[in-house]
Coordinates of N, CA, C and O in Angstrom, one line a residue:
A1 N 117.9 126.0 84.5 CA 116.6 126.7 84.6 C 115.5 125.8 85.1 O 114.7 126.3 85.9
L2 N 115.5 124.6 84.7 CA 114.4 123.7 85.2 C 114.6 123.4 86.7 O 113.7 123.3 87.5
Y3 N 115.9 123.3 87.1 CA 116.2 123.1 88.6 C 115.7 124.3 89.4 O 115.1 124.1 90.4
L4 N 115.9 125.5 88.9 CA 115.5 126.6 89.6 C 114.0 126.7 89.7 O 113.4 127.3 90.6
R5 N 113.3 126.1 88.8 CA 111.8 126.0 88.9 C 111.3 124.9 89.7 O 110.1 124.6 89.9
G6 N 112.3 124.2 90.3 CA 111.9 123.1 91.2 C 111.7 121.7 90.6 O 111.2 120.8 91.2
L7 N 112.1 121.6 89.3 CA 112.0 120.3 88.6 C 113.0 119.3 89.1 O 114.2 119.6 89.2
K8 N 112.5 118.2 89.6 CA 113.3 117.1 90.0 C 112.7 115.8 89.4 O 111.6 115.7 89.0
Q9 N 113.6 114.8 89.3 CA 113.1 113.5 88.9 C 113.3 112.5 90.0 O 114.3 112.6 90.7
G10 N 112.4 111.5 90.1 CA 112.5 110.5 91.2 C 113.6 109.5 90.9 O 114.1 109.4 89.8
D11 N 114.0 108.8 92.0 CA 115.0 107.8 91.9 C 114.6 106.7 90.9 O 115.5 106.3 90.1
T12 N 113.4 106.3 90.9 CA 113.0 105.2 90.0 C 113.0 105.8 88.6 O 113.4 105.0 87.6
Q13 N 112.6 107.0 88.4 CA 112.7 107.6 87.0 C 114.1 107.6 86.5 O 114.4 107.3 85.4
M14 N 115.0 108.1 87.3 CA 116.4 108.2 86.9 C 117.0 106.8 86.7 O 117.8 106.6 85.7
T15 N 116.7 105.8 87.5 CA 117.2 104.5 87.3 C 116.7 103.9 86.0 O 117.4 103.3 85.3
A16 N 115.4 104.0 85.8 CA 114.8 103.5 84.6 C 115.4 104.1 83.4 O 115.7 103.5 82.4
S17 N 115.6 105.5 83.4 CA 116.2 106.2 82.3 C 117.6 105.7 82.1 O 118.0 105.4 80.9
G18 N 118.4 105.5 83.1 CA 119.8 105.1 83.0 C 119.9 103.7 82.4 O 120.7 103.4 81.5
V19 N 119.0 102.8 82.9 CA 119.0 101.4 82.4 C 118.6 101.4 80.9 O 119.2 100.6 80.1
V20 N 117.6 102.1 80.5 CA 117.2 102.2 79.1 C 118.3 102.7 78.2 O 118.5 102.1 77.2
I21 N 118.9 103.8 78.6 CA 120.0 104.3 77.8 C 121.1 103.3 77.7 O 121.7 103.1 76.6
A22 N 121.5 102.7 78.8 CA 122.6 101.7 78.7 C 122.2 100.5 77.8 O 123.1 100.1 76.9
A23 N 121.0 100.1 77.9 CA 120.5 99.0 77.0 C 120.5 99.4 75.5 O 121.0 98.7 74.6
L24 N 120.0 100.6 75.3 CA 120.0 101.1 73.9 C 121.4 101.2 73.3 O 121.7 100.9 72.1
F25 N 122.4 101.7 74.1 CA 123.7 101.8 73.6 C 124.3 100.4 73.3 O 125.0 100.2 72.3
F26 N 124.0 99.5 74.2 CA 124.4 98.1 74.0 C 123.9 97.5 72.7 O 124.6 97.0 71.8
F27 N 122.5 97.7 72.5 CA 121.9 97.2 71.3 C 122.4 97.9 70.0 O 122.6 97.3 69.0
L28 N 122.7 99.2 70.2 CA 123.3 99.9 69.0 C 124.6 99.4 68.7 O 125.0 99.3 67.5
S29 N 125.4 99.0 69.7 CA 126.7 98.5 69.4 C 126.7 97.1 68.7 O 127.7 96.6 68.2
Q30 N 125.6 96.4 68.7 CA 125.4 95.1 68.1 C 125.1 95.2 66.6 O 125.0 94.1 66.0
A31 N 125.0 96.4 66.1 CA 124.7 96.5 64.6 C 125.9 95.9 63.8 O 127.0 96.2 64.1
K32 N 125.5 95.1 62.9 CA 126.5 94.5 62.0 C 126.7 95.3 60.8 O 125.8 95.9 60.2
P33 N 128.0 95.3 60.2 CA 128.2 96.1 59.0 C 127.6 95.3 57.8 O 127.3 94.1 57.9
V34 N 127.3 96.0 56.8 CA 126.7 95.4 55.6 C 127.9 94.5 54.9 O 129.0 94.9 55.1
P35 N 127.5 93.5 54.2 CA 128.6 92.6 53.7 C 129.6 93.2 52.7 O 130.7 92.9 52.7
G36 N 129.1 94.1 51.9 CA 130.0 94.7 50.9 C 130.3 96.2 51.2 O 129.7 96.8 52.0
I37 N 131.3 96.7 50.5 CA 131.7 98.1 50.6 C 130.7 98.9 49.8 O 130.5 98.6 48.6
S38 N 130.3 100.0 50.4 CA 129.3 100.8 49.7 C 130.0 101.8 48.8 O 131.1 102.3 49.0
A39 N 129.3 102.1 47.7 CA 129.8 103.1 46.8 C 129.6 104.5 47.4 O 130.4 105.5 47.0
E40 N 128.7 104.7 48.3 CA 128.4 106.0 48.9 C 129.4 106.2 50.1 O 129.7 105.2 50.8
K41 N 130.0 107.3 50.1 CA 130.9 107.7 51.2 C 130.2 108.3 52.4 O 129.3 109.1 52.2
P42 N 130.7 108.0 53.6 CA 130.1 108.7 54.7 C 130.6 110.2 54.7 O 131.5 110.6 54.0
T43 N 130.0 111.0 55.5 CA 130.5 112.4 55.6 C 131.9 112.4 56.0 O 132.4 111.6 56.8
N44 N 132.7 113.4 55.4 CA 134.1 113.4 55.7 C 134.5 114.1 57.0 O 135.7 114.1 57.3
S45 N 133.5 114.7 57.7 CA 133.8 115.3 58.9 C 132.6 115.4 59.8 O 131.5 115.4 59.3
I46 N 132.8 115.4 61.1 CA 131.7 115.5 62.0 C 131.2 116.9 62.0 O 130.1 117.2 62.6
F47 N 131.9 117.8 61.4 CA 131.5 119.2 61.3 C 130.9 119.5 59.9 O 130.9 120.7 59.5
A48 N 130.5 118.5 59.2 CA 129.9 118.7 57.9 C 128.5 119.4 58.1 O 127.9 119.4 59.1
T49 N 128.2 120.2 57.1 CA 126.9 121.0 57.1 C 125.7 120.2 57.5 O 124.9 120.6 58.4
S50 N 125.6 119.0 56.9 CA 124.4 118.1 57.2 C 124.4 117.7 58.7 O 123.3 117.7 59.3
V51 N 125.5 117.4 59.3 CA 125.6 117.0 60.7 C 125.2 118.2 61.6 O 124.4 118.1 62.5
I52 N 125.8 119.4 61.3 CA 125.5 120.6 62.1 C 124.0 121.0 62.0 O 123.4 121.3 63.0
V53 N 123.5 121.0 60.8 CA 122.1 121.4 60.6 C 121.2 120.4 61.4 O 120.2 120.8 62.0
S54 N 121.5 119.1 61.3 CA 120.7 118.1 62.0 C 120.7 118.3 63.5 O 119.7 118.3 64.2
L55 N 121.9 118.5 64.0 CA 122.1 118.7 65.4 C 121.4 119.9 65.9 O 120.7 119.9 66.9
L56 N 121.6 121.0 65.3 CA 121.0 122.3 65.7 C 119.5 122.2 65.5 O 118.7 122.7 66.4
G57 N 119.0 121.6 64.4 CA 117.6 121.5 64.2 C 116.9 120.7 65.2 O 115.8 121.1 65.7
Q58 N 117.5 119.6 65.5 CA 116.9 118.7 66.6 C 116.9 119.4 67.9 O 116.0 119.2 68.7
F59 N 118.0 120.1 68.2 CA 118.1 120.9 69.5 C 116.9 121.9 69.6 O 116.3 122.0 70.6
V60 N 116.7 122.6 68.5 CA 115.6 123.6 68.5 C 114.2 122.9 68.7 O 113.4 123.4 69.5
V61 N 114.0 121.8 68.1 CA 112.7 121.0 68.3 C 112.6 120.6 69.7 O 111.6 120.8 70.4
H62 N 113.7 120.0 70.3 CA 113.6 119.5 71.7 C 113.4 120.7 72.6 O 112.5 120.6 73.5
F63 N 114.1 121.8 72.4 CA 114.0 122.9 73.3 C 112.5 123.5 73.2 O 111.9 123.9 74.3
T64 N 112.0 123.6 72.0 CA 110.6 124.1 71.8 C 109.6 123.2 72.5 O 108.7 123.7 73.2
C65 N 109.8 121.9 72.4 CA 108.9 121.0 73.1 C 109.0 121.1 74.6 O 108.0 121.1 75.3
L66 N 110.2 121.2 75.1 CA 110.4 121.4 76.6 C 109.7 122.7 77.1 O 109.0 122.6 78.1
L67 N 109.8 123.8 76.3 CA 109.2 125.0 76.7 C 107.7 124.9 76.7 O 106.9 125.3 77.6
A68 N 107.1 124.2 75.6 CA 105.7 124.1 75.5 C 105.1 123.3 76.6 O 104.1 123.6 77.2
V69 N 105.8 122.2 77.0 CA 105.3 121.3 78.1 C 105.4 122.1 79.4 O 104.5 122.1 80.2
L70 N 106.5 122.8 79.6 CA 106.7 123.5 80.8 C 105.6 124.6 81.0 O 105.0 124.7 82.1
Y71 N 105.4 125.4 80.0 CA 104.4 126.5 80.1 C 103.0 125.9 80.2 O 102.2 126.5 80.9
T72 N 102.7 124.8 79.6 CA 101.4 124.2 79.7 C 101.2 123.7 81.2 O 100.1 123.9 81.7
C73 N 102.2 123.0 81.7 CA 102.1 122.4 83.0 C 102.0 123.5 84.1 O 101.4 123.2 85.2
E74 N 102.6 124.7 83.9 CA 102.6 125.7 85.0 C 101.2 126.1 85.3 O 100.9 126.6 86.5
K75 N 100.2 125.9 84.4 CA 98.8 126.3 84.7 C 98.2 125.4 85.8 O 97.3 125.8 86.5
Y76 N 98.8 124.2 85.9 CA 98.2 123.2 86.8 C 98.9 123.0 88.2 O 98.6 122.2 89.0
V77 N 100.0 123.8 88.4 CA 100.7 123.8 89.7 C 100.8 125.2 90.2 O 101.2 126.1 89.5
S78 N 100.5 125.4 91.5 CA 100.6 126.7 92.1 C 102.0 127.0 92.4 O 102.8 126.1 92.7
S79 N 102.4 128.3 92.4 CA 103.7 128.7 92.6 C 104.2 128.4 94.0 O 105.4 128.3 94.3
D80 N 103.3 128.3 95.0 CA 103.7 128.0 96.3 C 103.7 126.5 96.7 O 103.8 126.2 97.8
D81 N 103.5 125.7 95.7 CA 103.6 124.2 95.9 C 104.9 123.8 96.4 O 106.0 124.1 95.9
F82 N 104.9 123.1 97.6 CA 106.2 122.7 98.2 C 107.0 121.7 97.3 O 108.2 121.6 97.5
S83 N 106.4 121.1 96.4 CA 107.1 120.1 95.5 C 108.0 120.9 94.5 O 108.8 120.3 93.8
L84 N 107.8 122.2 94.4 CA 108.6 123.0 93.5 C 109.8 123.7 94.1 O 110.5 124.5 93.4
T85 N 110.1 123.5 95.4 CA 111.3 124.1 96.0 C 112.5 123.4 95.4 O 112.6 122.1 95.4
P86 N 113.5 124.1 95.0 CA 114.7 123.5 94.3 C 115.4 122.5 95.2 O 115.9 121.5 94.7
D87 N 115.6 122.7 96.5 CA 116.3 121.8 97.3 C 115.4 120.9 98.1 O 115.9 120.2 99.0
G88 N 114.2 120.9 97.8 CA 113.2 120.0 98.6 C 113.3 118.6 98.1 O 114.0 118.2 97.1
K89 N 112.6 117.8 98.8 CA 112.5 116.3 98.5 C 111.6 116.2 97.2 O 110.7 116.9 97.0
F90 N 111.9 115.1 96.4 CA 111.1 114.8 95.2 C 109.7 114.5 95.6 O 109.4 113.7 96.5
Q91 N 108.8 115.2 95.0 CA 107.4 114.9 95.1 C 106.8 115.0 93.7 O 106.9 116.0 93.0
P92 N 106.1 113.9 93.3 CA 105.5 113.9 91.9 C 104.5 115.0 91.7 O 103.7 115.3 92.6
N93 N 104.7 115.7 90.6 CA 103.7 116.7 90.2 C 103.6 116.7 88.7 O 104.3 116.0 88.0
V94 N 102.7 117.5 88.2 CA 102.4 117.5 86.7 C 103.6 117.9 85.9 O 103.9 117.3 84.9
I95 N 104.4 118.8 86.4 CA 105.6 119.3 85.7 C 106.6 118.2 85.6 O 107.1 117.9 84.5
N96 N 107.0 117.7 86.7 CA 108.1 116.7 86.6 C 107.7 115.4 85.9 O 108.5 114.8 85.2
S97 N 106.4 115.0 86.0 CA 106.0 113.9 85.3 C 106.0 114.1 83.8 O 106.4 113.2 83.0
S98 N 105.5 115.3 83.4 CA 105.4 115.6 81.9 C 106.8 115.7 81.3 O 107.1 115.2 80.2
I99 N 107.7 116.4 82.1 CA 109.1 116.6 81.6 C 109.8 115.2 81.5 O 110.6 115.0 80.6
F100 N 109.6 114.4 82.5 CA 110.2 113.0 82.5 C 109.7 112.3 81.2 O 110.6 111.7 80.5
L101 N 108.4 112.3 80.9 CA 108.0 111.6 79.7 C 108.6 112.2 78.4 O 109.1 111.5 77.6
L102 N 108.7 113.5 78.3 CA 109.3 114.2 77.2 C 110.7 113.9 77.1 O 111.2 113.5 76.0
S103 N 111.5 113.9 78.2 CA 112.9 113.7 78.1 C 113.2 112.2 77.8 O 114.1 111.9 77.0
A104 N 112.4 111.3 78.3 CA 112.5 109.9 77.9 C 112.3 109.7 76.4 O 113.1 109.0 75.8
L105 N 111.3 110.3 75.9 CA 111.0 110.2 74.5 C 112.1 110.8 73.7 O 112.5 110.2 72.7
M106 N 112.6 111.9 74.1 CA 113.7 112.6 73.3 C 115.0 111.7 73.3 O 115.6 111.6 72.3
Q107 N 115.2 111.0 74.4 CA 116.4 110.1 74.4 C 116.2 108.9 73.4 O 117.1 108.6 72.7
V108 N 115.0 108.3 73.4 CA 114.7 107.2 72.5 C 114.7 107.7 71.1 O 115.3 107.1 70.2
N109 N 114.2 108.9 70.8 CA 114.2 109.5 69.5 C 115.6 109.7 69.0 O 115.9 109.5 67.8
N110 N 116.5 110.1 69.9 CA 117.9 110.3 69.4 C 118.5 109.1 68.9 O 119.3 109.1 67.9
F111 N 118.2 107.9 69.5 CA 118.7 106.7 69.0 C 118.1 106.3 67.7 O 118.7 105.9 66.8
V112 N 116.8 106.4 67.6 CA 116.0 106.0 66.4 C 116.3 106.9 65.2 O 116.6 106.4 64.1
I113 N 116.2 108.2 65.4 CA 116.3 109.1 64.3 C 117.7 109.3 63.8 O 117.9 109.4 62.6
N114 N 118.7 109.2 64.7 CA 120.1 109.4 64.2 C 120.8 108.1 63.9 O 121.9 108.1 63.5
Y115 N 120.1 107.0 63.9 CA 120.6 105.7 63.5 C 120.6 105.7 61.9 O 119.6 105.8 61.3
R116 N 121.8 105.6 61.4 CA 121.9 105.7 59.9 C 121.7 104.4 59.2 O 121.0 104.4 58.1
G117 N 122.2 103.3 59.6 CA 122.0 102.0 59.0 C 122.6 102.0 57.6 O 123.7 102.3 57.4
H118 N 121.7 101.5 56.6 CA 122.2 101.4 55.2 C 122.7 102.7 54.7 O 122.2 103.7 55.0
P119 N 123.8 102.7 53.9 CA 124.5 101.6 53.3 C 125.7 101.1 54.0 O 126.5 100.4 53.5
F120 N 125.8 101.5 55.3 CA 127.1 101.1 56.0 C 126.8 100.0 57.0 O 127.7 99.1 57.2
T121 N 125.7 100.0 57.7 CA 125.4 98.9 58.7 C 124.0 98.5 58.5 O 123.3 99.0 57.7
Q122 N 123.6 97.5 59.3 CA 122.2 97.0 59.3 C 121.3 98.2 59.5 O 121.5 99.1 60.2
S123 N 120.1 98.1 58.8 CA 119.1 99.1 59.1 C 118.5 98.8 60.5 O 118.8 97.8 61.1
I124 N 117.8 99.8 61.0 CA 117.3 99.6 62.4 C 116.4 98.4 62.5 O 116.3 97.8 63.6
T125 N 115.6 98.1 61.5 CA 114.7 97.0 61.6 C 115.5 95.6 61.5 O 115.0 94.6 62.0
E126 N 116.7 95.6 60.9 CA 117.5 94.4 60.9 C 118.2 94.2 62.2 O 118.6 93.1 62.5
N127 N 118.5 95.3 63.0 CA 119.1 95.2 64.3 C 117.9 94.9 65.3 O 117.4 95.7 65.9
T128 N 117.6 93.6 65.3 CA 116.4 93.1 66.0 C 116.3 93.6 67.4 O 115.2 94.0 67.9
M129 N 117.4 93.5 68.2 CA 117.3 93.8 69.6 C 117.0 95.3 69.8 O 116.2 95.7 70.6
L130 N 117.6 96.2 69.0 CA 117.4 97.6 69.1 C 116.0 97.9 68.6 O 115.2 98.7 69.2
W131 N 115.5 97.3 67.5 CA 114.2 97.6 66.9 C 113.1 97.2 67.9 O 112.2 97.9 68.2
R132 N 113.2 96.0 68.5 CA 112.2 95.5 69.4 C 112.2 96.4 70.7 O 111.1 96.7 71.2
S133 N 113.3 96.8 71.2 CA 113.4 97.6 72.4 C 112.8 98.9 72.2 O 112.0 99.4 73.0
V134 N 113.0 99.6 71.0 CA 112.4 100.9 70.8 C 110.9 100.8 70.6 O 110.1 101.7 71.0
Q135 N 110.4 99.7 70.0 CA 109.0 99.5 69.9 C 108.4 99.3 71.3 O 107.3 99.9 71.5
V136 N 109.0 98.6 72.2 CA 108.5 98.4 73.5 C 108.5 99.8 74.3 O 107.6 100.2 74.9
L137 N 109.6 100.5 74.1 CA 109.7 101.8 74.8 C 108.7 102.8 74.3 O 108.1 103.5 75.1
Y138 N 108.5 102.9 73.0 CA 107.5 103.8 72.5 C 106.1 103.4 73.0 O 105.3 104.3 73.4
S139 N 105.8 102.1 73.0 CA 104.5 101.6 73.6 C 104.4 102.0 75.0 O 103.3 102.5 75.4
L140 N 105.4 101.8 75.8 CA 105.3 102.1 77.2 C 105.1 103.6 77.5 O 104.3 104.0 78.3
L141 N 105.8 104.4 76.7 CA 105.7 105.9 76.8 C 104.3 106.3 76.5 O 103.7 107.2 77.2
L142 N 103.7 105.7 75.5 CA 102.3 106.0 75.1 C 101.3 105.6 76.2 O 100.4 106.3 76.5
I143 N 101.6 104.4 76.8 CA 100.7 103.9 77.9 C 100.8 104.8 79.1 O 99.8 105.2 79.7
V144 N 102.0 105.2 79.4 CA 102.2 106.1 80.6 C 101.6 107.5 80.3 O 100.9 108.0 81.2
A145 N 101.8 108.0 79.1 CA 101.2 109.3 78.8 C 99.7 109.3 78.8 O 99.0 110.2 79.2
G146 N 99.1 108.1 78.4 CA 97.7 108.0 78.3 C 97.1 107.6 79.6 O 95.9 107.7 79.8
G147 N 97.9 107.1 80.6 CA 97.4 106.7 81.9 C 96.6 105.4 81.8 O 95.7 105.2 82.7
Q148 N 96.8 104.5 80.9 CA 96.0 103.3 80.7 C 96.3 102.3 81.8 O 95.4 101.4 82.0
F149 N 97.5 102.3 82.3 CA 97.9 101.2 83.3 C 98.5 101.9 84.5 O 99.7 102.1 84.5
E150 N 97.7 102.1 85.5 CA 98.2 102.9 86.7 C 99.4 102.3 87.4 O 100.3 103.0 87.9
P151 N 99.6 100.9 87.5 CA 100.8 100.4 88.2 C 102.1 100.9 87.5 O 103.1 101.1 88.3
I152 N 102.1 101.0 86.2 CA 103.4 101.5 85.6 C 103.6 103.0 86.0 O 104.7 103.4 86.3
N153 N 102.5 103.8 86.0 CA 102.6 105.2 86.4 C 103.1 105.3 87.9 O 103.9 106.1 88.2
D154 N 102.6 104.4 88.7 CA 103.0 104.4 90.1 C 104.4 104.0 90.3 O 105.2 104.6 91.1
L155 N 104.8 103.0 89.5 CA 106.2 102.5 89.6 C 107.2 103.6 89.2 O 108.2 103.8 89.8
L156 N 106.8 104.4 88.1 CA 107.7 105.5 87.6 C 107.5 106.8 88.4 O 108.0 107.8 87.9
Q157 N 106.7 106.8 89.5 CA 106.5 108.0 90.3 C 105.9 109.1 89.5 O 106.3 110.3 89.7
M158 N 104.9 108.8 88.8 CA 104.2 109.8 88.0 C 103.0 110.3 88.7 O 102.3 109.6 89.4
A159 N 102.8 111.6 88.6 CA 101.6 112.3 89.1 C 100.5 112.1 88.2 O 100.7 112.0 86.9
P160 N 99.2 112.0 88.6 CA 98.1 111.9 87.7 C 98.0 113.2 86.9 O 98.2 114.3 87.4
F161 N 97.6 113.0 85.6 CA 97.5 114.2 84.7 C 96.1 114.8 85.0 O 95.1 114.1 85.3
P162 N 96.0 116.1 84.9 CA 94.8 116.8 85.3 C 93.5 116.6 84.5 O 92.4 116.7 85.0
S163 N 93.7 116.3 83.2 CA 92.5 116.2 82.4 C 92.8 115.4 81.1 O 94.0 115.4 80.7
P164 N 91.8 114.9 80.4 CA 92.0 114.2 79.1 C 92.6 115.2 78.1 O 93.4 114.8 77.2
Q165 N 92.2 116.5 78.2 CA 92.6 117.5 77.2 C 94.1 117.7 77.4 O 94.9 117.8 76.4
F166 N 94.6 117.7 78.6 CA 96.0 117.9 78.9 C 96.8 116.7 78.4 O 97.8 116.9 77.7
Q167 N 96.2 115.5 78.6 CA 96.9 114.3 78.1 C 97.0 114.3 76.5 O 98.0 113.9 76.0
A168 N 95.9 114.7 75.9 CA 95.9 114.8 74.4 C 96.9 115.8 74.0 O 97.7 115.6 73.0
Y169 N 97.0 117.0 74.6 CA 98.0 118.0 74.3 C 99.4 117.4 74.5 O 100.3 117.6 73.6
L170 N 99.7 116.8 75.6 CA 101.0 116.2 75.9 C 101.3 115.1 74.8 O 102.5 115.1 74.3
L171 N 100.4 114.3 74.5 CA 100.6 113.3 73.4 C 100.9 114.0 72.1 O 101.8 113.5 71.3
G172 N 100.2 115.0 71.8 CA 100.5 115.8 70.6 C 101.9 116.3 70.6 O 102.6 116.3 69.5
I173 N 102.4 116.8 71.7 CA 103.8 117.3 71.7 C 104.8 116.2 71.6 O 105.8 116.3 70.8
L174 N 104.5 115.0 72.2 CA 105.4 113.9 72.0 C 105.5 113.4 70.6 O 106.5 113.1 70.0
I175 N 104.3 113.4 69.9 CA 104.3 113.0 68.5 C 105.0 114.0 67.6 O 105.7 113.7 66.7
F176 N 104.7 115.3 67.9 CA 105.4 116.4 67.2 C 106.9 116.3 67.3 O 107.6 116.5 66.3
N177 N 107.4 116.0 68.5 CA 108.8 115.9 68.8 C 109.4 114.9 67.8 O 110.5 115.1 67.2
F178 N 108.8 113.7 67.8 CA 109.4 112.7 66.9 C 109.3 113.1 65.4 O 110.3 113.0 64.7
A179 N 108.1 113.5 65.0 CA 107.9 113.9 63.6 C 108.9 115.0 63.1 O 109.5 114.9 62.1
A180 N 109.0 116.0 64.0 CA 109.8 117.2 63.6 C 111.3 116.8 63.6 O 112.0 117.2 62.6
C181 N 111.7 116.0 64.6 CA 113.2 115.6 64.6 C 113.5 114.7 63.4 O 114.5 114.8 62.8
Y182 N 112.5 113.8 63.1 CA 112.7 112.9 61.9 C 112.8 113.7 60.6 O 113.6 113.5 59.8
G183 N 111.9 114.7 60.5 CA 111.9 115.6 59.3 C 113.2 116.4 59.2 O 113.8 116.5 58.1
V184 N 113.7 116.9 60.3 CA 115.0 117.7 60.3 C 116.1 116.8 59.9 O 116.9 117.1 59.1
E185 N 116.2 115.5 60.4 CA 117.2 114.6 60.0 C 117.2 114.2 58.6 O 118.2 114.2 57.9
K186 N 116.0 113.9 58.1 CA 115.9 113.5 56.6 C 116.2 114.7 55.7 O 116.9 114.5 54.7
W187 N 115.8 115.9 56.1 CA 116.1 117.1 55.3 C 117.6 117.4 55.3 O 118.2 117.7 54.3
S188 N 118.2 117.2 56.5 CA 119.7 117.5 56.6 C 120.5 116.5 55.8 O 121.6 116.8 55.3
Q189 N 120.0 115.3 55.7 CA 120.7 114.2 54.9 C 120.7 114.6 53.4 O 121.7 114.3 52.7
K190 N 119.8 115.4 53.0 CA 119.8 115.9 51.6 C 120.9 116.9 51.3 O 121.3 117.2 50.2
L191 N 121.4 117.5 52.4 CA 122.5 118.5 52.3 C 123.9 117.8 52.1 O 124.9 118.5 51.8
E192 N 123.9 116.5 52.3 CA 125.2 115.8 52.1 C 125.6 115.8 50.6 O 124.8 115.6 49.8
V193 N 126.9 116.0 50.4 CA 127.4 116.1 49.0 C 128.1 114.9 48.7 O 128.8 114.3 49.4

């Protein structure tokens, strides 16, 4: 659906996203188990109610945020804009820049929110490489969304955002995405038996 609306991401955006995901997976794999055996048992199936509720709940949050960003951005791009042709060359615009920010945040959120840690492995703060990298990534995403450092936005092929109100709304959606997904995960953990 996004492709048919002409949404594309630039080569630099895709490369940065791929490198970040690979690094996060590597840092995730470096988590050490806790020294002793826990009295708490992990879920007995990947199809446990808590897992399904968390997965579906986070999907709904991500999908809602994508729609909110998409519909907000459409006000700032005309329908005859050549950057929106599905098979055309990538050209930065408000839509693809905003969706890139949101999708990057959703990827980082998936690592942070779904990281279980104790009582089976190190907590996320004890996994120093993962913890520091997500702190840097969240900071970079906030800087890019706020437009405080233009060279990063230029490097990531970002279009300038139309107004401070738009940026505030986009930041609100980014924060909502994290908070809602975190809430869904914590609530679904209470369903574990």
